[in-house]
Amino acid sequence: MKSRPRWARLAAALAVVSLVALTPVPAHADGYVPISGSGSTWSQNALDQWRKNVASNYGMTVNYSGTGSSAGRNDFINQTVDFAISEIPFQANPEDGSPPERPSTGYAYMPIVAGGTSLMYNLKIGGKRVTNLRLSGEVIAKIFSGQISKWNDPAIQADNPALAMPDRSITPVYRSDGSGTSAQFTLWMSKQFGNIWTQGMRSQFPQINASFKGQNGSLGVAGYVSQDYGEGAITYVEYSYAMKSGFPVVKVLNKAGYYVEPTYQSVAVALMAAQINPDLTQNLDGVYNNADPRTYPMSSYSYMIVPTQTNKVFTTEKGKTLSRFANYMLCEGQQQAAALGYSPLPMNLVQAGSEVIKSVPGTEGGVDFNNCNNPTFKPGDSPSNNQLAATAPNPPDCDKQGSTQCVEGTGGAQESTPATGSGGVSGGTNSADAAAAAGGAGGSTDAAGAAAAGAAAGAPVYDANGNLVSGSAAAAGGAAAASLPFTLADNGWGTPQFIMLAAGLLVVAAILIPPLVGRRSGKAGTKR
């Protein structure tokens, strides 16, 4: 009669072992501990998508708070995060008079994604939305320094011969928080139009006059412009936010005399002229003055600031996670950059980033360039090559400075604008179709469609102060959904599958055998 408890105990043990064996484990979890970072909202749409991907594919947790570049750098200095994201490096002389930004432990700058700082706007003529606005750099500088205040200013009209510009006040919308986007935008204005914008590079954009509206974060400025009360407004924000909001962006006049939109290809062409400083920060003078007609002049890239020493929060275990995440961003993650409104990093920046990864405590190693899957290069390419720049289309003739103007839309608003002036002609294709025809990284058409769909369904609504009234902030940028997560290859029937089969058989045995043995033992006991 003692056989029953013994078999029962055995059955329970088998069941426990089987259930443990059957418990799903995220693919490639490999003991990755969670890491956290903060900083840039310029890069956040890309970063949020990548975080989703590595969570799904590697069981990896990467937490991120888009608090602005200035806050991210301070968090890194205070050792409250494992990494920071910023468009500009630590500042030796912060503009607000605060102490120099000097981390107490080692760090390095690693490029993570390129893009164009776009000018998103909300403008109508005769009740019809304008989607093909063009502006020269001088006009842009005058708008954001308060020297041009009406949309029908003669200088704006000269840039737009196909549009009868309306007599409406301009509302410049700026970042009220410390922002790398503000820094990049004001750096461009100060370098190119220093006689107009006289305040130098500013992370904290100043309140120029009462017509200027300050909003917190990239979502705040994009949210203000996209509302009905935002008609007449214009802001500077990463191209990704305009695409996701379903709004157009300005075509900016470049040094070759063409008005160009910040597509992933025009950014790739522009950054071929970027100079990399020894610490991997960027010198963009060559980008601003690039004479290639395909160039978007306000192109740049963002940095991840990574520790090269352990500190009170960063350990070698976290270094393993960070190095694997960084490797993913530089390679597979760049496949999605175009669809998310960014431009993939070229090979020279990936090489520089690979060296940084090697310096992280606990690193898994640098990039395997034969298996990187970055769309800008293939195995054996030279760093001076860029597959996207090589296939980037030339701008249409109607986007050359002069008496004609292309009617096709831009950004997240690809519909054409009816000509209300003279010289409105078709360039043959909008930016999304041109990108698809070029056969580059792909995804721009999908991204534009996703942006329009997102704007139409579940889009957030903000009040005049940028506060969320209805809808979901995630729909506007908290969770990029323009691209599906990168899918790991199916390795077929292997050891894990055999283990699961054996575990399943053990479960069946644990259920069926004890009652049979118990009944047989009971009969034997009765006979005795």
XYZ file of C-alpha atoms in Angstrom:
528
model
C 0.000 0.000 0.000
C 3.042 2.282 0.204
C 3.465 2.229 -3.554
C 0.756 4.836 -4.151
C 2.426 7.701 -2.276
C 5.748 6.810 -3.866
C 4.242 6.883 -7.361
C 2.330 10.052 -6.536
C 5.511 11.783 -5.444
C 7.282 10.591 -8.586
C 4.411 11.797 -10.775
C 4.446 15.228 -9.121
C 8.189 15.541 -9.590
C 7.904 14.570 -13.253
C 5.128 17.109 -13.763
C 7.196 19.912 -12.198
C 10.240 19.058 -14.297
C 8.100 18.925 -17.419
C 6.437 22.251 -16.745
C 9.824 23.901 -16.151
C 11.116 22.400 -19.393
C 8.089 23.671 -21.258
C 8.300 27.236 -19.904
C 9.006 29.487 -22.894
C 12.273 31.423 -22.807
C 12.705 34.529 -24.960
C 14.919 33.915 -27.975
C 18.590 34.543 -27.233
C 17.918 35.806 -23.697
C 21.505 34.827 -22.753
C 21.308 36.470 -19.349
C 20.916 40.069 -20.518
C 20.236 42.328 -17.540
C 18.020 45.406 -18.033
C 19.614 48.753 -18.907
C 18.198 52.273 -18.912
C 18.923 55.553 -20.652
C 17.512 59.023 -21.244
C 17.907 62.017 -23.511
C 17.084 62.917 -27.100
C 13.565 62.986 -28.493
C 15.030 63.615 -31.986
C 16.156 59.954 -32.037
C 13.350 58.507 -29.941
C 11.113 57.116 -32.689
C 13.973 54.956 -33.946
C 15.112 54.019 -30.457
C 11.636 52.971 -29.338
C 11.263 50.655 -32.328
C 14.682 49.097 -31.708
C 13.843 48.563 -28.038
C 10.723 46.651 -29.052
C 12.706 44.552 -31.489
C 15.392 43.438 -29.047
C 12.758 42.727 -26.394
C 10.968 40.431 -28.838
C 14.033 38.818 -30.384
C 16.548 38.639 -27.537
C 14.493 38.896 -24.348
C 16.349 42.141 -23.669
C 14.927 45.036 -21.627
C 16.114 48.506 -22.621
C 14.302 51.322 -20.811
C 14.419 54.826 -22.247
C 12.989 58.208 -21.276
C 12.887 60.955 -23.902
C 13.542 63.905 -21.629
C 15.659 65.939 -24.056
C 19.381 65.865 -24.798
C 20.352 68.283 -22.033
C 18.550 66.240 -19.372
C 20.050 63.020 -20.741
C 23.598 64.356 -20.494
C 22.953 65.493 -16.904
C 21.500 62.087 -16.001
C 24.659 60.441 -17.353
C 26.875 62.799 -15.346
C 24.834 62.058 -12.194
C 25.083 58.302 -12.892
C 21.348 57.716 -12.751
C 21.265 56.053 -16.195
C 23.459 53.578 -18.054
C 23.598 55.584 -21.290
C 22.399 58.876 -22.755
C 21.360 60.010 -26.234
C 22.241 63.498 -27.454
C 22.685 65.462 -30.681
C 25.536 67.486 -29.202
C 28.447 66.555 -26.912
C 28.968 67.562 -23.278
C 29.205 71.343 -23.031
C 32.289 72.934 -21.463
C 30.461 76.265 -21.109
C 26.695 75.694 -20.851
C 24.692 78.653 -22.145
C 22.654 78.921 -18.928
C 25.779 79.554 -16.853
C 25.628 76.178 -15.098
C 28.867 74.285 -14.302
C 30.753 72.559 -17.138
C 29.322 69.164 -18.116
C 32.113 66.807 -17.009
C 31.394 63.154 -16.222
C 33.595 61.731 -13.461
C 34.129 58.402 -15.253
C 35.104 57.455 -18.795
C 32.702 57.717 -21.710
C 32.614 57.712 -25.511
C 30.291 59.011 -28.227
C 28.801 56.430 -30.580
C 26.783 57.484 -33.680
C 23.430 55.678 -33.771
C 21.175 57.195 -36.459
C 21.215 59.968 -39.044
C 18.362 62.211 -40.075
C 17.196 65.609 -41.181
C 15.933 68.346 -38.887
C 12.794 69.253 -40.786
C 10.462 72.232 -40.730
C 6.946 70.889 -40.186
C 4.130 73.332 -40.856
C 0.354 73.780 -40.991
C -0.776 76.120 -43.744
C -3.862 76.419 -45.978
C -4.698 78.504 -49.014
C -8.392 78.868 -49.803
C -9.175 76.016 -47.385
C -6.753 73.647 -49.159
C -3.743 72.320 -47.289
C -0.323 73.353 -48.625
C 2.080 70.395 -48.913
C 4.834 71.751 -51.201
C 6.145 74.827 -49.349
C 9.703 75.902 -50.197
C 11.971 78.215 -48.182
C 15.508 79.479 -48.490
C 17.803 79.286 -45.477
C 17.814 83.069 -45.172
C 14.019 83.150 -44.946
C 14.037 80.364 -42.333
C 16.544 82.280 -40.213
C 14.426 85.436 -40.482
C 11.252 83.583 -39.452
C 12.878 82.091 -36.345
C 14.589 85.346 -35.401
C 11.286 87.257 -35.647
C 12.193 89.304 -38.741
C 9.521 87.741 -40.993
C 6.084 87.419 -39.420
C 3.605 86.987 -42.311
C 3.205 84.087 -44.722
C 2.732 86.495 -47.633
C 6.072 88.215 -47.005
C 7.687 88.962 -50.408
C 10.690 86.755 -49.566
C 8.427 83.742 -48.911
C 6.396 84.499 -52.038
C 9.599 84.542 -54.100
C 10.390 80.988 -52.930
C 6.887 79.813 -53.901
C 5.790 81.076 -57.346
C 3.012 78.451 -57.634
C 1.343 79.561 -54.402
C -0.629 82.741 -53.715
C 0.667 83.040 -50.151
C -2.039 84.007 -47.618
C -2.103 87.101 -45.431
C -1.743 85.092 -42.227
C 0.550 85.540 -39.248
C 3.350 83.012 -38.751
C 3.500 81.202 -35.408
C 7.029 79.852 -34.848
C 6.893 76.918 -32.407
C 10.085 76.124 -30.506
C 11.323 73.639 -27.924
C 10.883 75.007 -24.409
C 13.113 72.308 -22.880
C 16.855 71.817 -23.276
C 17.063 70.211 -26.683
C 19.689 68.784 -29.026
C 17.296 69.579 -31.870
C 17.348 73.250 -30.870
C 21.130 73.089 -30.683
C 21.479 71.585 -34.169
C 18.976 74.012 -35.696
C 20.503 77.126 -34.138
C 24.024 75.908 -34.981
C 23.025 75.702 -38.651
C 21.493 79.203 -38.557
C 24.514 80.697 -36.779
C 26.992 79.070 -39.178
C 25.123 79.954 -42.353
C 23.258 83.149 -41.463
C 25.133 84.597 -38.511
C 24.174 88.134 -39.485
C 20.492 87.184 -39.046
C 20.609 84.666 -36.186
C 23.030 86.290 -33.781
C 22.531 84.132 -30.690
C 24.810 81.238 -31.587
C 24.110 77.577 -30.821
C 21.372 77.292 -28.210
C 20.055 74.161 -26.523
C 17.551 76.451 -24.806
C 15.758 78.278 -27.622
C 14.936 81.867 -26.547
C 11.473 83.405 -26.478
C 11.920 85.884 -29.326
C 8.551 87.650 -29.049
C 4.941 87.002 -28.074
C 4.107 85.237 -31.347
C 6.548 82.415 -30.552
C 5.067 79.355 -28.788
C 7.253 77.120 -26.634
C 6.359 73.431 -26.270
C 8.053 70.601 -24.406
C 9.645 67.812 -26.432
C 9.367 66.769 -30.065
C 5.844 65.474 -29.450
C 4.874 68.832 -27.975
C 5.988 70.949 -30.933
C 4.653 68.475 -33.522
C 1.405 68.173 -31.577
C 0.859 71.935 -31.518
C 1.449 72.367 -35.247
C -0.829 69.458 -36.164
C -3.935 70.833 -34.413
C -6.569 73.101 -35.976
C -5.415 76.020 -33.830
C -1.918 75.374 -35.221
C -2.829 76.712 -38.679
C -0.111 79.178 -39.606
C 2.430 77.469 -37.320
C 5.870 76.123 -38.230
C 8.364 74.201 -36.086
C 11.716 72.451 -36.319
C 11.541 68.724 -35.542
C 13.044 65.472 -36.764
C 11.507 64.337 -40.083
C 10.126 61.200 -38.415
C 7.599 63.238 -36.405
C 6.183 64.969 -39.482
C 5.800 61.620 -41.213
C 4.016 60.089 -38.234
C 1.784 63.140 -37.784
C 0.737 63.096 -41.443
C 2.003 66.647 -42.025
C 4.220 68.175 -44.712
C 7.730 69.571 -44.350
C 9.508 72.487 -46.024
C 11.795 71.872 -48.987
C 14.948 73.781 -48.047
C 17.159 75.531 -50.611
C 20.630 73.963 -50.813
C 23.924 75.317 -52.144
C 23.269 73.863 -55.600
C 20.108 75.971 -55.917
C 17.561 73.169 -55.395
C 14.778 72.965 -52.826
C 15.142 69.524 -51.184
C 13.139 67.488 -48.677
C 14.933 65.568 -45.841
C 14.408 62.051 -47.223
C 16.719 59.263 -46.092
C 18.533 59.545 -49.437
C 19.086 63.313 -49.350
C 20.450 62.948 -45.808
C 22.756 60.108 -46.919
C 24.132 62.294 -49.720
C 24.594 65.280 -47.402
C 26.494 63.326 -44.758
C 29.073 62.156 -47.283
C 30.575 65.615 -46.657
C 30.511 65.357 -42.839
C 33.815 65.433 -40.970
C 34.235 63.167 -37.948
C 36.253 64.619 -35.077
C 38.680 62.348 -33.173
C 36.110 61.897 -30.378
C 33.475 60.904 -32.999
C 31.536 64.150 -32.648
C 30.482 65.732 -35.930
C 31.677 68.732 -37.896
C 28.821 69.618 -40.246
C 30.324 72.583 -42.096
C 30.796 70.446 -45.200
C 27.201 69.216 -44.965
C 25.806 72.754 -44.814
C 27.808 73.716 -47.906
C 27.570 70.462 -49.880
C 27.194 71.388 -53.570
C 25.528 68.122 -54.571
C 22.000 69.040 -55.790
C 20.539 66.047 -53.892
C 21.714 67.358 -50.491
C 19.443 68.302 -47.592
C 21.489 70.939 -45.731
C 20.170 70.372 -42.166
C 21.348 66.758 -41.967
C 23.116 65.326 -38.922
C 23.369 62.276 -36.712
C 22.720 61.499 -33.072
C 25.076 60.003 -30.473
C 24.701 57.401 -27.793
C 26.941 58.333 -24.871
C 28.270 55.061 -23.459
C 30.408 54.345 -20.380
C 33.948 53.074 -20.907
C 34.305 52.403 -17.166
C 31.995 50.919 -14.586
C 30.389 53.314 -12.130
C 27.819 53.268 -9.334
C 25.030 52.082 -11.683
C 26.868 50.614 -14.680
C 28.300 47.099 -14.355
C 30.017 44.661 -16.695
C 26.755 42.694 -16.824
C 25.006 45.821 -18.097
C 27.902 46.321 -20.490
C 27.094 42.976 -22.094
C 23.513 44.111 -22.709
C 24.531 47.570 -23.910
C 27.135 46.219 -26.347
C 24.651 43.760 -27.858
C 21.982 46.472 -28.180
C 24.498 48.860 -29.764
C 25.579 46.174 -32.215
C 21.954 45.633 -33.208
C 21.368 49.371 -33.703
C 24.391 49.796 -35.986
C 23.520 46.805 -38.169
C 20.042 45.241 -38.387
C 18.363 48.239 -36.785
C 19.510 50.514 -39.612
C 17.329 48.513 -42.019
C 14.316 50.213 -40.463
C 15.759 53.730 -40.319
C 14.237 54.897 -43.611
C 10.767 53.587 -42.782
C 10.929 55.384 -39.432
C 11.851 58.743 -40.994
C 15.636 58.582 -40.520
C 18.633 57.744 -42.697
C 20.825 54.661 -42.117
C 24.360 55.272 -40.868
C 27.090 54.864 -43.502
C 29.961 52.414 -43.141
C 32.526 54.887 -41.793
C 30.258 55.748 -38.858
C 29.487 52.071 -38.223
C 33.232 51.384 -38.131
C 33.694 54.194 -35.619
C 30.779 52.872 -33.558
C 32.232 49.362 -33.591
C 35.419 50.634 -31.962
C 33.345 52.312 -29.253
C 31.472 49.053 -28.550
C 34.812 47.333 -27.962
C 35.596 49.845 -25.198
C 32.448 49.105 -23.156
C 33.132 47.064 -19.968
C 31.712 43.556 -20.387
C 31.370 43.976 -24.159
C 30.461 41.090 -26.435
C 32.741 42.589 -29.098
C 32.509 44.876 -32.095
C 30.588 44.615 -35.352
C 30.965 41.634 -37.696
C 31.053 43.539 -40.988
C 30.468 40.414 -43.058
C 27.133 39.843 -41.296
C 26.066 43.360 -40.369
C 23.063 43.759 -42.737
C 23.336 47.562 -42.717
C 21.681 48.783 -45.962
C 24.374 51.378 -46.772
C 27.122 48.838 -47.454
C 27.773 45.211 -48.265
C 30.728 42.926 -47.410
C 33.891 44.140 -49.104
C 32.718 47.734 -49.591
C 34.973 50.702 -48.945
C 34.013 53.143 -46.175
C 33.923 55.901 -48.793
C 31.013 54.158 -50.537
C 27.362 54.529 -49.591
C 24.828 52.359 -51.385
C 22.019 54.822 -50.629
C 23.917 57.889 -51.800
C 24.836 56.065 -55.015
C 21.168 55.430 -55.856
C 19.703 58.720 -54.558
C 17.592 60.428 -57.261
C 18.309 63.930 -58.503
C 15.687 66.544 -57.603
C 13.229 67.374 -60.402
C 13.835 70.475 -62.508
C 10.747 72.164 -61.057
C 12.464 72.200 -57.625
C 15.313 74.316 -58.945
C 15.196 77.912 -57.751
C 13.328 79.928 -60.362
C 9.903 80.485 -61.867
C 8.527 76.948 -61.514
C 7.518 74.925 -58.474
C 6.705 71.228 -58.089
C 3.172 70.558 -56.816
C 3.861 67.154 -55.195
C 3.551 66.752 -51.419
C 6.194 66.048 -48.789
C 6.740 64.248 -45.476
C 3.589 62.657 -44.134
C 1.359 64.578 -46.591
C 2.108 63.210 -50.031
C -0.953 64.671 -51.798
C -0.303 67.396 -54.353
C -1.158 71.051 -53.760
C -3.314 72.859 -56.366
C -1.427 75.742 -57.963
C -2.834 79.124 -56.918
C -0.036 81.128 -58.516
C 1.998 80.704 -61.692
C 4.573 78.074 -62.528
C 3.053 75.102 -60.717
C 4.116 71.911 -62.526
C 4.445 68.232 -61.730
C 7.839 66.840 -60.908
C 6.590 63.445 -62.012
C 6.579 61.822 -58.591
C 6.346 62.617 -54.887
C 9.162 61.880 -52.455
C 7.791 58.511 -51.345
C 7.409 57.231 -54.906
C 10.830 58.576 -55.876
C 12.412 56.745 -52.954
C 10.655 53.503 -53.856
C 11.726 53.829 -57.507
C 15.343 54.364 -56.461
C 15.285 50.962 -54.762
C 17.327 52.013 -51.744
C 16.650 51.041 -48.167
C 12.937 50.908 -48.856
C 10.164 51.595 -46.438
C 9.576 55.257 -47.185
C 6.354 54.554 -49.007
C 5.211 52.329 -46.157
C 6.207 54.961 -43.644
C 4.266 57.694 -45.390
C 1.232 55.457 -45.558
C 1.607 54.541 -41.917
C 1.916 58.204 -41.022
C -1.270 59.071 -42.838
C -3.096 56.156 -41.258
C -1.841 57.115 -37.824
C -2.984 60.679 -38.292
C -6.428 59.548 -39.370
C -7.062 56.931 -36.695
C -6.371 57.299 -33.003
C -4.270 60.424 -33.428
C -3.725 62.411 -30.238
C -5.317 65.828 -29.701
C -3.447 68.504 -27.734
C -4.573 71.767 -26.245
C -2.911 75.104 -27.010
C -0.320 74.429 -24.317
C 0.672 71.077 -25.772
C -1.176 69.005 -23.156
C -2.820 65.750 -24.284
C -6.603 66.138 -24.466
C -7.664 62.891 -26.129
C -6.203 59.981 -28.020
C -2.906 58.317 -27.241
C 0.463 59.989 -27.018
C 1.944 56.641 -28.005
C 0.135 56.951 -31.333
C 2.028 60.143 -31.990
C 5.505 58.922 -31.233
C 5.800 56.925 -28.044
C 5.684 53.669 -29.946
C 6.856 53.672 -33.527
C 4.890 51.185 -35.573
C 5.947 51.993 -39.101
C 8.115 48.901 -39.297
C 7.679 45.378 -38.061
C 10.263 43.925 -35.666
C 13.211 42.186 -37.270
C 12.456 38.445 -37.267
C 15.061 35.889 -36.309
C 15.590 32.966 -38.661
C 13.821 29.706 -37.875
C 16.476 27.112 -37.080
C 14.103 24.213 -37.667
C 13.877 21.047 -35.527
C 16.779 20.982 -33.100
C 17.766 20.192 -29.514
C 15.235 22.513 -27.869
C 12.425 20.877 -29.817
C 13.540 17.356 -28.810
C 13.714 18.459 -25.176
C 10.188 19.836 -25.381
C 8.944 16.595 -26.987
C 10.554 14.539 -24.222
C 9.051 16.852 -21.621
C 5.637 16.397 -23.189
C 5.975 12.619 -23.074
C 6.973 12.834 -19.413
C 3.836 14.831 -18.671
C 1.694 12.195 -20.363
C 3.494 9.439 -18.461
C 3.096 11.307 -15.172
C -0.665 11.493 -15.753
C -1.373 7.982 -17.060
C 1.034 5.607 -15.292
C 0.246 6.253 -11.587
C -3.479 5.328 -11.825
C -2.659 2.114 -13.708
C 0.022 1.074 -11.256
C -2.182 2.089 -8.336
C -5.053 -0.097 -9.529
C -2.722 -3.049 -10.105
C -1.152 -2.608 -6.658
C -4.634 -2.385 -5.124
C -5.703 -5.659 -6.727
C -2.528 -7.344 -5.511
C -3.193 -6.129 -1.972
C -6.778 -7.439 -2.081
C -5.597 -10.874 -3.147
C -3.151 -10.983 -0.262
